[in-house]
Backbone as JSON Lines, residues from 0, in Angstrom:
{"i":0,"aa":"X","n":[-1.34,75.64,-0.46],"ca":[-2.0,74.66,0.42],"c":[-2.29,73.34,-0.29]}
{"i":1,"aa":"X","n":[-2.64,73.4,-1.55],"ca":[-2.95,72.17,-2.29],"c":[-1.69,71.33,-2.47]}
{"i":2,"aa":"X","n":[-0.57,71.99,-2.78],"ca":[0.69,71.26,-2.95],"c":[1.11,70.6,-1.64]}
{"i":3,"aa":"X","n":[1.03,71.34,-0.55],"ca":[1.42,70.78,0.74],"c":[0.53,69.6,1.1]}
{"i":4,"aa":"X","n":[-0.76,69.73,0.89],"ca":[-1.68,68.63,1.17],"c":[-1.35,67.42,0.3]}
{"i":5,"aa":"X","n":[-1.05,67.66,-0.96],"ca":[-0.69,66.57,-1.86],"c":[0.6,65.88,-1.45]}
{"i":6,"aa":"X","n":[1.6,66.66,-1.02],"ca":[2.87,66.07,-0.58],"c":[2.67,65.26,0.69]}
{"i":7,"aa":"X","n":[1.86,65.77,1.6],"ca":[1.57,65.01,2.82],"c":[0.8,63.74,2.51]}
{"i":8,"aa":"X","n":[-0.08,63.79,1.52],"ca":[-0.8,62.59,1.1],"c":[0.17,61.56,0.52]}
{"i":9,"aa":"X","n":[1.11,62.02,-0.31],"ca":[2.12,61.11,-0.87],"c":[2.92,60.46,0.25]}
{"i":10,"aa":"X","n":[3.31,61.27,1.23],"ca":[4.07,60.76,2.37],"c":[3.27,59.71,3.12]}
{"i":11,"aa":"X","n":[1.99,60.0,3.38],"ca":[1.14,59.08,4.14],"c":[0.86,57.78,3.41]}
{"i":12,"aa":"X","n":[0.53,57.88,2.13],"ca":[0.26,56.67,1.34],"c":[1.52,55.82,1.24]}
{"i":13,"aa":"X","n":[2.66,56.46,1.0],"ca":[3.91,55.71,0.92],"c":[4.25,55.09,2.27]}
{"i":14,"aa":"X","n":[3.95,55.79,3.36],"ca":[4.18,55.24,4.69],"c":[3.37,53.99,4.94]}
{"i":15,"aa":"X","n":[2.11,54.02,4.54],"ca":[1.27,52.83,4.69],"c":[1.78,51.68,3.82]}
{"i":16,"aa":"X","n":[2.18,52.0,2.6],"ca":[2.74,50.99,1.7],"c":[4.03,50.41,2.28]}
{"i":17,"aa":"X","n":[4.87,51.26,2.85],"ca":[6.11,50.79,3.47],"c":[5.84,49.84,4.63]}
{"i":18,"aa":"X","n":[4.8,50.13,5.41],"ca":[4.42,49.23,6.5],"c":[3.98,47.87,5.99]}
{"i":19,"aa":"X","n":[3.23,47.85,4.9],"ca":[2.79,46.59,4.31],"c":[3.98,45.79,3.78]}
{"i":20,"aa":"X","n":[4.87,46.48,3.08],"ca":[6.06,45.8,2.55],"c":[6.91,45.24,3.68]}
{"i":21,"aa":"X","n":[7.12,46.06,4.7],"ca":[7.95,45.64,5.83],"c":[7.36,44.44,6.55]}
{"i":22,"aa":"X","n":[6.05,44.44,6.75],"ca":[5.44,43.31,7.45],"c":[5.59,42.02,6.64]}
{"i":23,"aa":"X","n":[5.69,42.14,5.33],"ca":[5.86,40.97,4.49],"c":[7.27,40.41,4.49]}
{"i":24,"aa":"X","n":[8.27,41.26,4.76],"ca":[9.66,40.78,4.69],"c":[10.36,40.74,6.05]}
{"i":25,"aa":"X","n":[9.71,41.24,7.08],"ca":[10.35,41.4,8.38],"c":[10.91,40.1,8.94]}
{"i":26,"aa":"X","n":[10.26,38.99,8.74],"ca":[10.73,37.73,9.3],"c":[11.89,37.11,8.56]}
{"i":27,"aa":"X","n":[12.19,37.61,7.38],"ca":[13.25,37.02,6.56],"c":[14.61,37.66,6.73]}
{"i":28,"aa":"X","n":[14.66,38.81,7.4],"ca":[15.92,39.54,7.56],"c":[16.05,39.99,9.0]}
{"i":29,"aa":"X","n":[17.27,40.17,9.47],"ca":[17.44,40.68,10.84],"c":[16.85,42.09,10.94]}
{"i":30,"aa":"X","n":[16.14,42.39,12.02],"ca":[15.51,43.7,12.14],"c":[16.51,44.85,12.06]}
{"i":31,"aa":"X","n":[17.71,44.66,12.62],"ca":[18.71,45.72,12.58],"c":[19.1,46.08,11.16]}
{"i":32,"aa":"X","n":[19.24,45.09,10.32],"ca":[19.6,45.34,8.92],"c":[18.47,46.11,8.23]}
{"i":33,"aa":"X","n":[17.23,45.72,8.49],"ca":[16.1,46.42,7.88],"c":[15.98,47.85,8.4]}
{"i":34,"aa":"X","n":[16.3,48.07,9.67],"ca":[16.28,49.43,10.21],"c":[17.3,50.28,9.46]}
{"i":35,"aa":"X","n":[18.5,49.76,9.3],"ca":[19.55,50.52,8.61],"c":[19.17,50.8,7.16]}
{"i":36,"aa":"X","n":[18.6,49.81,6.48],"ca":[18.16,50.01,5.1],"c":[17.05,51.05,5.05]}
{"i":37,"aa":"X","n":[16.1,50.94,5.97],"ca":[15.01,51.91,6.01],"c":[15.5,53.32,6.28]}
{"i":38,"aa":"X","n":[16.46,53.46,7.17],"ca":[17.02,54.79,7.44],"c":[17.76,55.34,6.23]}
{"i":39,"aa":"X","n":[18.43,54.46,5.49],"ca":[19.1,54.9,4.25],"c":[18.07,55.38,3.22]}
{"i":40,"aa":"X","n":[16.96,54.68,3.11],"ca":[15.89,55.11,2.19],"c":[15.33,56.45,2.65]}
{"i":41,"aa":"X","n":[15.11,56.6,3.95],"ca":[14.62,57.86,4.49],"c":[15.61,58.99,4.2]}
{"i":42,"aa":"X","n":[16.89,58.74,4.44],"ca":[17.91,59.75,4.18],"c":[17.93,60.14,2.71]}
{"i":43,"aa":"X","n":[17.77,59.17,1.83],"ca":[17.75,59.45,0.39],"c":[16.57,60.34,0.04]}
{"i":44,"aa":"X","n":[15.4,60.04,0.59],"ca":[14.22,60.87,0.33],"c":[14.41,62.29,0.81]}
{"i":45,"aa":"X","n":[14.96,62.46,2.02],"ca":[15.18,63.8,2.57],"c":[16.24,64.53,1.74]}
{"i":46,"aa":"X","n":[17.31,63.82,1.34],"ca":[18.33,64.44,0.5],"c":[17.73,64.9,-0.83]}
{"i":47,"aa":"X","n":[16.86,64.09,-1.39],"ca":[16.2,64.47,-2.65],"c":[15.39,65.76,-2.47]}
{"i":48,"aa":"X","n":[14.75,65.9,-1.33],"ca":[13.99,67.13,-1.09],"c":[14.94,68.34,-1.1]}
{"i":49,"aa":"X","n":[16.15,68.15,-0.6],"ca":[17.12,69.24,-0.55],"c":[17.69,69.58,-1.92]}
{"i":50,"aa":"X","n":[17.81,68.59,-2.81],"ca":[18.57,68.85,-4.05],"c":[17.73,68.92,-5.33]}
{"i":51,"aa":"X","n":[16.51,68.41,-5.32],"ca":[15.75,68.43,-6.57],"c":[15.22,69.83,-6.85]}
{"i":52,"aa":"X","n":[15.04,70.15,-8.12],"ca":[14.4,71.43,-8.44],"c":[12.98,71.45,-7.86]}
{"i":53,"aa":"X","n":[12.47,72.6,-7.54],"ca":[11.15,72.68,-6.89],"c":[9.98,72.39,-7.85]}
{"i":54,"aa":"X","n":[9.97,71.21,-8.39],"ca":[8.88,70.77,-9.26],"c":[8.0,69.83,-8.45]}
{"i":55,"aa":"X","n":[6.7,70.04,-8.49],"ca":[5.8,69.22,-7.68],"c":[5.97,67.71,-7.86]}
{"i":56,"aa":"X","n":[6.18,67.25,-9.08],"ca":[6.31,65.8,-9.31],"c":[7.57,65.26,-8.63]}
{"i":57,"aa":"X","n":[8.68,66.0,-8.72],"ca":[9.91,65.54,-8.08],"c":[9.78,65.58,-6.56]}
{"i":58,"aa":"X","n":[9.14,66.62,-6.05],"ca":[8.9,66.66,-4.6],"c":[7.99,65.51,-4.17]}
{"i":59,"aa":"X","n":[6.99,65.19,-4.97],"ca":[6.1,64.08,-4.63],"c":[6.87,62.77,-4.56]}
{"i":60,"aa":"X","n":[7.78,62.57,-5.49],"ca":[8.6,61.35,-5.47],"c":[9.52,61.33,-4.25]}
{"i":61,"aa":"X","n":[10.12,62.48,-3.93],"ca":[11.0,62.55,-2.77],"c":[10.24,62.31,-1.48]}
{"i":62,"aa":"X","n":[9.07,62.93,-1.34],"ca":[8.26,62.73,-0.14],"c":[7.8,61.28,-0.04]}
{"i":63,"aa":"X","n":[7.49,60.66,-1.18],"ca":[7.07,59.26,-1.17],"c":[8.21,58.35,-0.73]}
{"i":64,"aa":"X","n":[9.41,58.63,-1.19],"ca":[10.57,57.85,-0.79],"c":[10.81,57.99,0.71]}
{"i":65,"aa":"X","n":[10.72,59.2,1.2],"ca":[10.87,59.47,2.63],"c":[9.81,58.72,3.42]}
{"i":66,"aa":"X","n":[8.57,58.81,2.99],"ca":[7.47,58.16,3.7],"c":[7.52,56.65,3.64]}
{"i":67,"aa":"X","n":[8.05,56.11,2.55],"ca":[8.09,54.65,2.37],"c":[8.74,53.96,3.56]}
{"i":68,"aa":"X","n":[9.8,54.53,4.05],"ca":[10.51,53.9,5.16],"c":[10.27,54.61,6.49]}
{"i":69,"aa":"X","n":[9.77,55.81,6.45],"ca":[9.65,56.62,7.65],"c":[8.93,55.97,8.81]}
{"i":70,"aa":"X","n":[7.81,55.37,8.55],"ca":[7.04,54.76,9.63],"c":[7.41,53.3,9.85]}
{"i":71,"aa":"X","n":[7.87,52.63,8.82],"ca":[8.24,51.22,8.94],"c":[9.43,51.05,9.87]}
{"i":72,"aa":"X","n":[10.33,52.01,9.89],"ca":[11.53,51.91,10.72],"c":[11.16,51.83,12.21]}
{"i":73,"aa":"X","n":[10.1,52.51,12.6],"ca":[9.73,52.52,14.02],"c":[9.4,51.12,14.54]}
{"i":74,"aa":"X","n":[8.59,50.39,13.82],"ca":[8.23,49.05,14.29],"c":[9.41,48.08,14.15]}
{"i":75,"aa":"X","n":[10.24,48.28,13.14],"ca":[11.43,47.44,12.99],"c":[12.41,47.67,14.15]}
{"i":76,"aa":"X","n":[12.55,48.93,14.55],"ca":[13.42,49.23,15.67],"c":[12.89,48.6,16.95]}
{"i":77,"aa":"X","n":[11.57,48.62,17.09],"ca":[10.95,47.97,18.26],"c":[11.3,46.47,18.27]}
{"i":78,"aa":"X","n":[11.17,45.82,17.11],"ca":[11.5,44.39,17.01],"c":[12.97,44.15,17.29]}
{"i":79,"aa":"X","n":[13.82,45.03,16.81],"ca":[15.26,44.91,17.04],"c":[15.58,44.95,18.53]}
{"i":80,"aa":"X","n":[14.99,45.92,19.22],"ca":[15.25,46.08,20.65],"c":[14.7,44.91,21.47]}
{"i":81,"aa":"X","n":[13.51,44.46,21.12],"ca":[12.89,43.35,21.86],"c":[13.69,42.07,21.64]}
{"i":82,"aa":"X","n":[14.22,41.88,20.44],"ca":[15.01,40.68,20.16],"c":[16.29,40.65,20.99]}
{"i":83,"aa":"X","n":[16.82,41.81,21.33],"ca":[18.05,41.86,22.13],"c":[17.84,41.35,23.55]}
{"i":84,"aa":"X","n":[16.72,41.7,24.15],"ca":[16.41,41.3,25.53],"c":[14.91,41.02,25.66]}
{"i":85,"aa":"X","n":[14.45,39.87,25.2],"ca":[13.01,39.56,25.23],"c":[12.37,39.71,26.61]}
{"i":86,"aa":"X","n":[13.11,39.43,27.66],"ca":[12.54,39.52,29.01],"c":[12.17,40.95,29.38]}
{"i":87,"aa":"X","n":[12.8,41.9,28.73],"ca":[12.53,43.31,29.04],"c":[11.63,43.97,28.0]}
{"i":88,"aa":"X","n":[10.91,43.19,27.22],"ca":[10.1,43.71,26.11],"c":[9.16,44.84,26.52]}
{"i":89,"aa":"X","n":[8.39,44.72,27.59],"ca":[7.49,45.83,27.92],"c":[8.23,47.15,28.19]}
{"i":90,"aa":"X","n":[9.3,47.08,28.95],"ca":[10.07,48.29,29.24],"c":[10.75,48.82,27.99]}
{"i":91,"aa":"X","n":[11.29,47.91,27.18],"ca":[11.96,48.31,25.95],"c":[10.99,49.03,25.01]}
{"i":92,"aa":"X","n":[9.79,48.47,24.86],"ca":[8.8,49.09,23.98],"c":[8.4,50.47,24.5]}
{"i":93,"aa":"X","n":[8.23,50.6,25.79],"ca":[7.85,51.89,26.36],"c":[8.97,52.92,26.18]}
{"i":94,"aa":"X","n":[10.2,52.51,26.45],"ca":[11.32,53.44,26.28],"c":[11.52,53.83,24.82]}
{"i":95,"aa":"X","n":[11.33,52.87,23.92],"ca":[11.46,53.18,22.5],"c":[10.39,54.19,22.08]}
{"i":96,"aa":"X","n":[9.16,54.01,22.53],"ca":[8.11,54.97,22.21],"c":[8.46,56.36,22.75]}
{"i":97,"aa":"X","n":[8.97,56.4,23.96],"ca":[9.37,57.68,24.55],"c":[10.49,58.33,23.73]}
{"i":98,"aa":"X","n":[11.43,57.52,23.27],"ca":[12.52,58.06,22.45],"c":[11.99,58.62,21.13]}
{"i":99,"aa":"X","n":[11.01,57.94,20.55],"ca":[10.4,58.43,19.31],"c":[9.74,59.79,19.55]}
{"i":100,"aa":"X","n":[8.98,59.9,20.65],"ca":[8.31,61.17,20.96],"c":[9.32,62.27,21.23]}
{"i":101,"aa":"X","n":[10.4,61.94,21.93],"ca":[11.44,62.93,22.2],"c":[12.08,63.39,20.88]}
{"i":102,"aa":"X","n":[12.35,62.45,20.01],"ca":[12.93,62.79,18.71],"c":[12.01,63.68,17.89]}
{"i":103,"aa":"X","n":[10.71,63.39,17.92],"ca":[9.76,64.24,17.2],"c":[9.74,65.64,17.78]}
{"i":104,"aa":"X","n":[9.76,65.75,19.11],"ca":[9.75,67.07,19.75],"c":[11.03,67.84,19.43]}
{"i":105,"aa":"X","n":[12.18,67.17,19.51],"ca":[13.44,67.84,19.18],"c":[13.49,68.24,17.71]}
{"i":106,"aa":"X","n":[12.99,67.38,16.84],"ca":[12.95,67.71,15.42],"c":[12.08,68.93,15.15]}
{"i":107,"aa":"X","n":[10.93,68.99,15.83],"ca":[10.06,70.16,15.68],"c":[10.72,71.42,16.2]}
{"i":108,"aa":"X","n":[11.42,71.3,17.33],"ca":[12.1,72.47,17.91],"c":[13.24,72.93,17.0]}
{"i":109,"aa":"X","n":[14.01,71.99,16.47],"ca":[15.1,72.35,15.56],"c":[14.54,73.01,14.31]}
{"i":110,"aa":"X","n":[13.49,72.43,13.75],"ca":[12.86,73.01,12.57],"c":[12.34,74.42,12.84]}
{"i":111,"aa":"X","n":[11.73,74.62,13.99],"ca":[11.23,75.95,14.35],"c":[12.37,76.95,14.47]}
{"i":112,"aa":"X","n":[13.5,76.52,15.06],"ca":[14.65,77.41,15.17],"c":[15.21,77.78,13.8]}
{"i":113,"aa":"X","n":[15.25,76.81,12.9],"ca":[15.75,77.07,11.55],"c":[14.84,78.06,10.83]}
{"i":114,"aa":"X","n":[13.54,77.85,10.93],"ca":[12.6,78.77,10.29],"c":[12.68,80.15,10.93]}
{"i":115,"aa":"X","n":[12.76,80.2,12.26],"ca":[12.84,81.49,12.96],"c":[14.12,82.24,12.61]}
{"i":116,"aa":"X","n":[15.16,81.52,12.25],"ca":[16.41,82.19,11.88],"c":[16.38,82.68,10.44]}
{"i":117,"aa":"X","n":[15.23,82.55,9.79],"ca":[15.01,83.01,8.41],"c":[15.83,82.21,7.39]}
{"i":118,"aa":"X","n":[16.02,80.93,7.68],"ca":[16.74,80.07,6.74],"c":[15.98,78.76,6.48]}
{"i":119,"aa":"X","n":[14.73,78.83,6.03],"ca":[13.98,77.59,5.8],"c":[14.6,76.7,4.73]}
{"i":120,"aa":"X","n":[15.44,77.27,3.87],"ca":[16.11,76.45,2.84],"c":[17.09,75.46,3.46]}
{"i":121,"aa":"X","n":[17.43,75.63,4.72],"ca":[18.34,74.71,5.4],"c":[17.61,73.5,5.99]}
{"i":122,"aa":"X","n":[16.28,73.55,6.04],"ca":[15.53,72.49,6.73],"c":[15.87,71.1,6.23]}
{"i":123,"aa":"X","n":[15.81,70.9,4.93],"ca":[16.06,69.56,4.39],"c":[17.51,69.12,4.63]}
{"i":124,"aa":"X","n":[18.45,70.06,4.56],"ca":[19.85,69.7,4.79],"c":[20.09,69.29,6.24]}
{"i":125,"aa":"X","n":[19.48,70.01,7.16],"ca":[19.63,69.67,8.57],"c":[18.94,68.35,8.85]}
{"i":126,"aa":"X","n":[17.75,68.15,8.27],"ca":[17.05,66.87,8.44],"c":[17.89,65.73,7.87]}
{"i":127,"aa":"X","n":[18.5,65.95,6.72],"ca":[19.36,64.92,6.13],"c":[20.53,64.59,7.06]}
{"i":128,"aa":"X","n":[21.16,65.61,7.62],"ca":[22.29,65.38,8.53],"c":[21.85,64.55,9.74]}
{"i":129,"aa":"X","n":[20.67,64.85,10.27],"ca":[20.18,64.1,11.43],"c":[19.86,62.65,11.07]}
{"i":130,"aa":"X","n":[19.23,62.43,9.91],"ca":[18.92,61.06,9.5],"c":[20.2,60.31,9.17]}
{"i":131,"aa":"X","n":[21.16,60.98,8.53],"ca":[22.44,60.33,8.23],"c":[23.14,59.92,9.52]}
{"i":132,"aa":"X","n":[23.06,60.76,10.53],"ca":[23.64,60.4,11.83],"c":[22.95,59.17,12.41]}
{"i":133,"aa":"X","n":[21.64,59.08,12.22],"ca":[20.91,57.92,12.74],"c":[21.3,56.65,11.98]}
{"i":134,"aa":"X","n":[21.64,56.77,10.71],"ca":[22.15,55.61,9.96],"c":[23.45,55.14,10.6]}
{"i":135,"aa":"X","n":[24.33,56.08,10.92],"ca":[25.58,55.71,11.57],"c":[25.36,55.04,12.92]}
{"i":136,"aa":"X","n":[24.44,55.55,13.7],"ca":[24.14,54.96,15.0],"c":[23.57,53.55,14.81]}
{"i":137,"aa":"X","n":[22.69,53.39,13.83],"ca":[22.09,52.08,13.57],"c":[23.15,51.06,13.15]}
{"i":138,"aa":"X","n":[24.05,51.46,12.28],"ca":[25.11,50.55,11.84],"c":[26.04,50.2,13.0]}
{"i":139,"aa":"X","n":[26.34,51.18,13.84],"ca":[27.18,50.9,15.01],"c":[26.48,49.94,15.97]}
{"i":140,"aa":"X","n":[25.17,50.11,16.14],"ca":[24.41,49.21,17.01],"c":[24.42,47.79,16.46]}
{"i":141,"aa":"X","n":[24.28,47.65,15.15],"ca":[24.36,46.32,14.53],"c":[25.72,45.68,14.77]}
{"i":142,"aa":"X","n":[26.76,46.47,14.59],"ca":[28.12,45.97,14.77],"c":[28.32,45.54,16.22]}
{"i":143,"aa":"X","n":[27.84,46.34,17.15],"ca":[28.0,46.01,18.56],"c":[27.21,44.74,18.92]}
{"i":144,"aa":"X","n":[25.98,44.63,18.4],"ca":[25.17,43.44,18.68],"c":[25.82,42.2,18.09]}
{"i":145,"aa":"X","n":[26.39,42.32,16.9],"ca":[27.07,41.17,16.28],"c":[28.29,40.75,17.07]}
{"i":146,"aa":"X","n":[29.04,41.72,17.57],"ca":[30.23,41.43,18.37],"c":[29.84,40.77,19.67]}
{"i":147,"aa":"X","n":[28.78,41.27,20.3],"ca":[28.32,40.69,21.56],"c":[27.82,39.26,21.38]}
{"i":148,"aa":"X","n":[27.26,38.98,20.2],"ca":[26.73,37.65,19.94],"c":[27.83,36.69,19.46]}
{"i":149,"aa":"X","n":[29.05,37.2,19.25],"ca":[30.13,36.34,18.83],"c":[30.24,36.19,17.33]}
{"i":150,"aa":"X","n":[29.48,36.96,16.6],"ca":[29.54,36.91,15.15],"c":[30.68,37.81,14.64]}
{"i":151,"aa":"X","n":[31.32,37.44,13.54],"ca":[32.41,38.25,13.03],"c":[31.94,39.57,12.42]}
{"i":152,"aa":"X","n":[30.67,39.71,12.1],"ca":[30.15,40.95,11.5],"c":[29.74,41.91,12.54]}
């Protein structure tokens, strides 16, 4: 219980720090690029949880890396969506929040199924696969937005 509490504390403190860092740089970079970078950092943290030896210090670093971008990505995604269609900002924000809640529910259900199947060692790998897929979706969304705007990227 102490280790779990400590890892959750590392995740939470890193999440707050990530929010502070993001708010300081958000205006200097396109939100889509920051979302993709944040998702890559999150994926790296989750991958580290899957591959590092079970040493508390290494887990603390992995959880901190995961937390650093974990919460910052949500507000960056909100900014990205609102920038695409400012006139629809209220609806976009509401739908984005709903998508976040749906993702959390599905993640919890998938995690419960993995644990119920007696394979908890797969949790981090499955989480990594899902976050890696979200990186791909984010990059594709950036590419589509750039094409729609007439940019070569």
